[in-house]
PDB file of C-alpha atoms in Angstrom:
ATOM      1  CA  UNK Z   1      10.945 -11.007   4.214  1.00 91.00           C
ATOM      2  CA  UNK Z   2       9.380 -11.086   1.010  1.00 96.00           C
ATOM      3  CA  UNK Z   3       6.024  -9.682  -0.009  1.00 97.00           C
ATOM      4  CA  UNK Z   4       4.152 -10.696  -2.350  1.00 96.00           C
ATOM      5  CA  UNK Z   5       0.867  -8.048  -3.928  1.00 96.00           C
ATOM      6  CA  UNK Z   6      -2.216  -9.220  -5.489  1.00 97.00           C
ATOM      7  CA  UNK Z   7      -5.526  -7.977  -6.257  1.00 98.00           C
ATOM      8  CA  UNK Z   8      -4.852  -5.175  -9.251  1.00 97.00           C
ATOM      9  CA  UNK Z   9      -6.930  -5.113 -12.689  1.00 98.00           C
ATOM     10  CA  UNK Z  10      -8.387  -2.902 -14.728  1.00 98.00           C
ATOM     11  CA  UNK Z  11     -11.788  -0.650 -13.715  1.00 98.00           C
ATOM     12  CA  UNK Z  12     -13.793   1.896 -14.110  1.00 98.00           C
ATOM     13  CA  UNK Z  13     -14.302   5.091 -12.902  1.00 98.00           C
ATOM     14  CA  UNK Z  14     -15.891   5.394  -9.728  1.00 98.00           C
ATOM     15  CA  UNK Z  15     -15.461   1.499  -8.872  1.00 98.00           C
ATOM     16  CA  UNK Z  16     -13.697  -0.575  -6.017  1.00 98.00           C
ATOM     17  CA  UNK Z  17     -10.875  -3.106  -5.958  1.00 98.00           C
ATOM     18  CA  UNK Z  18      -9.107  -4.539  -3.081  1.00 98.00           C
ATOM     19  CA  UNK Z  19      -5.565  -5.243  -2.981  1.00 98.00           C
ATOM     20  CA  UNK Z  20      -3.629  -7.635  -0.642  1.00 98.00           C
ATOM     21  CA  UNK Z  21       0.014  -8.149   0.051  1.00 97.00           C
ATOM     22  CA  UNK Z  22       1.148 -11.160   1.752  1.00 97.00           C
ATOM     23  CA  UNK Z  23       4.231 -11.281   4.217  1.00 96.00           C
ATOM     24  CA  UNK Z  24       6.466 -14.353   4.325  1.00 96.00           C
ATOM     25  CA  UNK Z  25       6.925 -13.281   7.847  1.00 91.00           C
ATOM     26  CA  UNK Z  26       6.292 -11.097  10.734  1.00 91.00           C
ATOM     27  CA  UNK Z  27       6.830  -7.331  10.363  1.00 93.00           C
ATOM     28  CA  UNK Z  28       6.620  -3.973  11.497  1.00 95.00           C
ATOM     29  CA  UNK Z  29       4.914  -1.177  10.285  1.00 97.00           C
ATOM     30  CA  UNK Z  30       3.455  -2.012   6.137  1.00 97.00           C
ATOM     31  CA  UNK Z  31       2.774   0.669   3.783  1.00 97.00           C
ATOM     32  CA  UNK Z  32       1.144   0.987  -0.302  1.00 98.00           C
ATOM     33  CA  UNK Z  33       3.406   2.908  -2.584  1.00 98.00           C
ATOM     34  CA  UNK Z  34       2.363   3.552  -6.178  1.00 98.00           C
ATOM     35  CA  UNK Z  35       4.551   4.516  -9.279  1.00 98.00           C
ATOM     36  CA  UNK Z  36       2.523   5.715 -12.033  1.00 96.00           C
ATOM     37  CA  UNK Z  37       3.836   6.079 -16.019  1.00 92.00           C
ATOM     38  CA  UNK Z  38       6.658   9.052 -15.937  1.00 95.00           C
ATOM     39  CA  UNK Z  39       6.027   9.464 -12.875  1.00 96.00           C
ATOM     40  CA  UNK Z  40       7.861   9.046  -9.162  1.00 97.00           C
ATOM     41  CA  UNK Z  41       6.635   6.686  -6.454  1.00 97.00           C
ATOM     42  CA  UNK Z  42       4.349   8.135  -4.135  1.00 98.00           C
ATOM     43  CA  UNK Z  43       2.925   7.632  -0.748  1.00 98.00           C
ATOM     44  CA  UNK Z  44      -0.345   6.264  -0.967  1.00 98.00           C
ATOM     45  CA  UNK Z  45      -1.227   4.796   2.355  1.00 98.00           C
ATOM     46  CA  UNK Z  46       0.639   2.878   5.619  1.00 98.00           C
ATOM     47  CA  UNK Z  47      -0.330   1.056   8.862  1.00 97.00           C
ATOM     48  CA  UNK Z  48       1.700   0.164  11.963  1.00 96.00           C
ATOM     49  CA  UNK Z  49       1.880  -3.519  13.134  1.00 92.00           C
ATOM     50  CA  UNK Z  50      -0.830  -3.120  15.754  1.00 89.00           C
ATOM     51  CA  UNK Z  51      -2.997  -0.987  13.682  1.00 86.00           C
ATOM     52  CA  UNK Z  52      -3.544   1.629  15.829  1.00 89.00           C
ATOM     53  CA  UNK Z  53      -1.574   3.760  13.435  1.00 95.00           C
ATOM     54  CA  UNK Z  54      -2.831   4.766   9.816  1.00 97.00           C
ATOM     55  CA  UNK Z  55      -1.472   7.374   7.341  1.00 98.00           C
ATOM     56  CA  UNK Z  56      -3.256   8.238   3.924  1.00 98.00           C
ATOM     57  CA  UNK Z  57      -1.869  10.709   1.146  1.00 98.00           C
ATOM     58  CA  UNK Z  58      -4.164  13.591   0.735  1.00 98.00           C
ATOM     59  CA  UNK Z  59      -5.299  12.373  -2.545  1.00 98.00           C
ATOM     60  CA  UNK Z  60      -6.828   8.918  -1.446  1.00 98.00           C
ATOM     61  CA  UNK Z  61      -8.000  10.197   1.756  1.00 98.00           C
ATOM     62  CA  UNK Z  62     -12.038   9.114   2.748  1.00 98.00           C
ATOM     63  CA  UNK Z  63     -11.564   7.101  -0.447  1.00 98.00           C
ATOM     64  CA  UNK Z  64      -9.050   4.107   0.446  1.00 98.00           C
ATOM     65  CA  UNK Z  65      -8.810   2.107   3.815  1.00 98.00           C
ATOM     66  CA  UNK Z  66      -5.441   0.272   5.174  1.00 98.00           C
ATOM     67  CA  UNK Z  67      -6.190  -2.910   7.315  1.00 97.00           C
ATOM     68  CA  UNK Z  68      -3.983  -5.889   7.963  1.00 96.00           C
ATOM     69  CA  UNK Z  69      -4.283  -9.188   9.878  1.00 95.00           C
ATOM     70  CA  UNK Z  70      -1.497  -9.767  11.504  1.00 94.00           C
ATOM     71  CA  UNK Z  71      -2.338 -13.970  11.879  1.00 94.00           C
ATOM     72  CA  UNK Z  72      -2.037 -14.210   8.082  1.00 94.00           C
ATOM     73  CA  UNK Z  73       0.489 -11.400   8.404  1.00 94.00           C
ATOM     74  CA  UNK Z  74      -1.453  -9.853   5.291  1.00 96.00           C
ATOM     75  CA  UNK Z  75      -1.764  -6.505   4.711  1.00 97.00           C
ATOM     76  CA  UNK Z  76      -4.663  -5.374   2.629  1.00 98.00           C
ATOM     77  CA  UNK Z  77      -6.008  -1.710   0.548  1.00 98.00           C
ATOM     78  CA  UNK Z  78      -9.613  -1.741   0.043  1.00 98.00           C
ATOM     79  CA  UNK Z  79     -10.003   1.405  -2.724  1.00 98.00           C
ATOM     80  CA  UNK Z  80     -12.998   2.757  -3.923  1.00 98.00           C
ATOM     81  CA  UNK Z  81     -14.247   5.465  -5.793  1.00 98.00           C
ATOM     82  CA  UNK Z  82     -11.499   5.062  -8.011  1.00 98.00           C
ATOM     83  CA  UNK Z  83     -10.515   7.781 -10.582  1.00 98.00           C
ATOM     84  CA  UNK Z  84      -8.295   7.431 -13.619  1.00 97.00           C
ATOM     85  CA  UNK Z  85      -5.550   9.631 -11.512  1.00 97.00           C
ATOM     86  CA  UNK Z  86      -5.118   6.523  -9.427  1.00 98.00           C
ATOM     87  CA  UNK Z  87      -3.757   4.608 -12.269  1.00 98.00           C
ATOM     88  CA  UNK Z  88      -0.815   3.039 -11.481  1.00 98.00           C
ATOM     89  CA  UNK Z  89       1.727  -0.517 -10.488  1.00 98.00           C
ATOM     90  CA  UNK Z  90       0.870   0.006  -6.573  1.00 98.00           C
ATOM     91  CA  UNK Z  91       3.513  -2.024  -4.810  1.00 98.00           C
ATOM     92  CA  UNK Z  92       3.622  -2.564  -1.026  1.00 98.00           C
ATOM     93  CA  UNK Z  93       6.816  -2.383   1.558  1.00 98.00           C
ATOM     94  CA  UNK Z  94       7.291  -3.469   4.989  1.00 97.00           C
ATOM     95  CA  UNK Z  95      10.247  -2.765   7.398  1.00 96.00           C
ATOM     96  CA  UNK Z  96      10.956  -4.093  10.491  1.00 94.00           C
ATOM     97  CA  UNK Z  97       9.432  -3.669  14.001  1.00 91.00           C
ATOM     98  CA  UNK Z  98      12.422  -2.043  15.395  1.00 92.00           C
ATOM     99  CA  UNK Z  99      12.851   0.653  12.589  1.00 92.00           C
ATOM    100  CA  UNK Z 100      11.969   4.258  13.099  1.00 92.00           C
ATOM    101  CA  UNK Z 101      10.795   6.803  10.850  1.00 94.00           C
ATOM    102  CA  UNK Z 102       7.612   8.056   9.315  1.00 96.00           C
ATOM    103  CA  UNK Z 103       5.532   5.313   8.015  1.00 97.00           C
ATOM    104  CA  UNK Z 104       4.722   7.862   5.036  1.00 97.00           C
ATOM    105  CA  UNK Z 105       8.396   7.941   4.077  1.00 97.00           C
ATOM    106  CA  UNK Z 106       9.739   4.985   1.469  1.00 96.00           C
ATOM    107  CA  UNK Z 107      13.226   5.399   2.793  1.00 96.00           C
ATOM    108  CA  UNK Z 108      12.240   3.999   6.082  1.00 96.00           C
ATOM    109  CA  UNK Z 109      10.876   0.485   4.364  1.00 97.00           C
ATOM    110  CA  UNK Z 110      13.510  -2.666   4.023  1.00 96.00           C
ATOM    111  CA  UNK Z 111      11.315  -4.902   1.716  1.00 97.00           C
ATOM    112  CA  UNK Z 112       9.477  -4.150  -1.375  1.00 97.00           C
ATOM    113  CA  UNK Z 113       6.548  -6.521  -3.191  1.00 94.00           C
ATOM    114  CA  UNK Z 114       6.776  -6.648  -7.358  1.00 91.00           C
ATOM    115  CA  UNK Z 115       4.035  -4.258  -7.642  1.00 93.00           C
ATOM    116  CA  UNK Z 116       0.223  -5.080  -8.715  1.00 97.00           C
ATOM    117  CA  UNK Z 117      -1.169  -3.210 -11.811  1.00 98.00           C
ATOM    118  CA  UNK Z 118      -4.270  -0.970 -10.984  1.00 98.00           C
ATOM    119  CA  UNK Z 119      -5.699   0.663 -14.466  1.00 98.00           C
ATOM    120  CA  UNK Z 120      -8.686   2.624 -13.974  1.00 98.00           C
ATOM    121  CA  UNK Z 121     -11.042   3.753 -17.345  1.00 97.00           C
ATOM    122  CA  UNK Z 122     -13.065   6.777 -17.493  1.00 94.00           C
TER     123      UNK Z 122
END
């Protein structure tokens, strides 16, 4: 499967963006990651294939959404109220139906997109 992220730019403070990441087939469970400078990859957000599932980190929580449409077998992050702390190359992962784990956890996801750039002014 490969995955491929879009939507990132640069923003300010307190603004939206929307970022999708497209499946070149079906999957399981699909989750956002981000990796800012000097920093380790963290959990931002994931969603099981039927959606009934969502996780959020603690830091994007009441401010970012997960959705995905499984027909276009798309998975998107709608963000907003964005703060320079969420600057970062956000990248998105998807593993397949069959694999268990904690949707939160990196180690459970098989495929990983390039990563979209999100840079957010103050």
């Amino acid at each position: 499967v490969q995955l491929q992220a879009s939507g990132g730019g640069l923003v300010q403070a307190g603004g939206s963006l929307r970022l999708s990441c497209a499946a070149s087939g079906r999957t399981g469970s699909m989750g956002w990651f981000r990796q800012a400078p000097g920093k380790e990859r963290e959990f931002v957000a994931a969603i099981t294939w039927s959606g009934g599932i969502t996780s959020y980190a603690d830091s994007v929580k009441g401010r970012f959404t997960i959705s995905r449409d499984n027909a276009k077998n798309t998975v998107y992050l709608q963000m907003n109220s964005l703060k320079p702390e969420d600057t970062a190359v956000y990248h998105c992962a998807s593993r397949p139906g069959f694999r268990t784990g904690s949707i939160s956890s990196d180690r459970t996801y098989d495929y990983w997109g390039q990563g979209t750039l999100v840079t957010v002014s103050s």
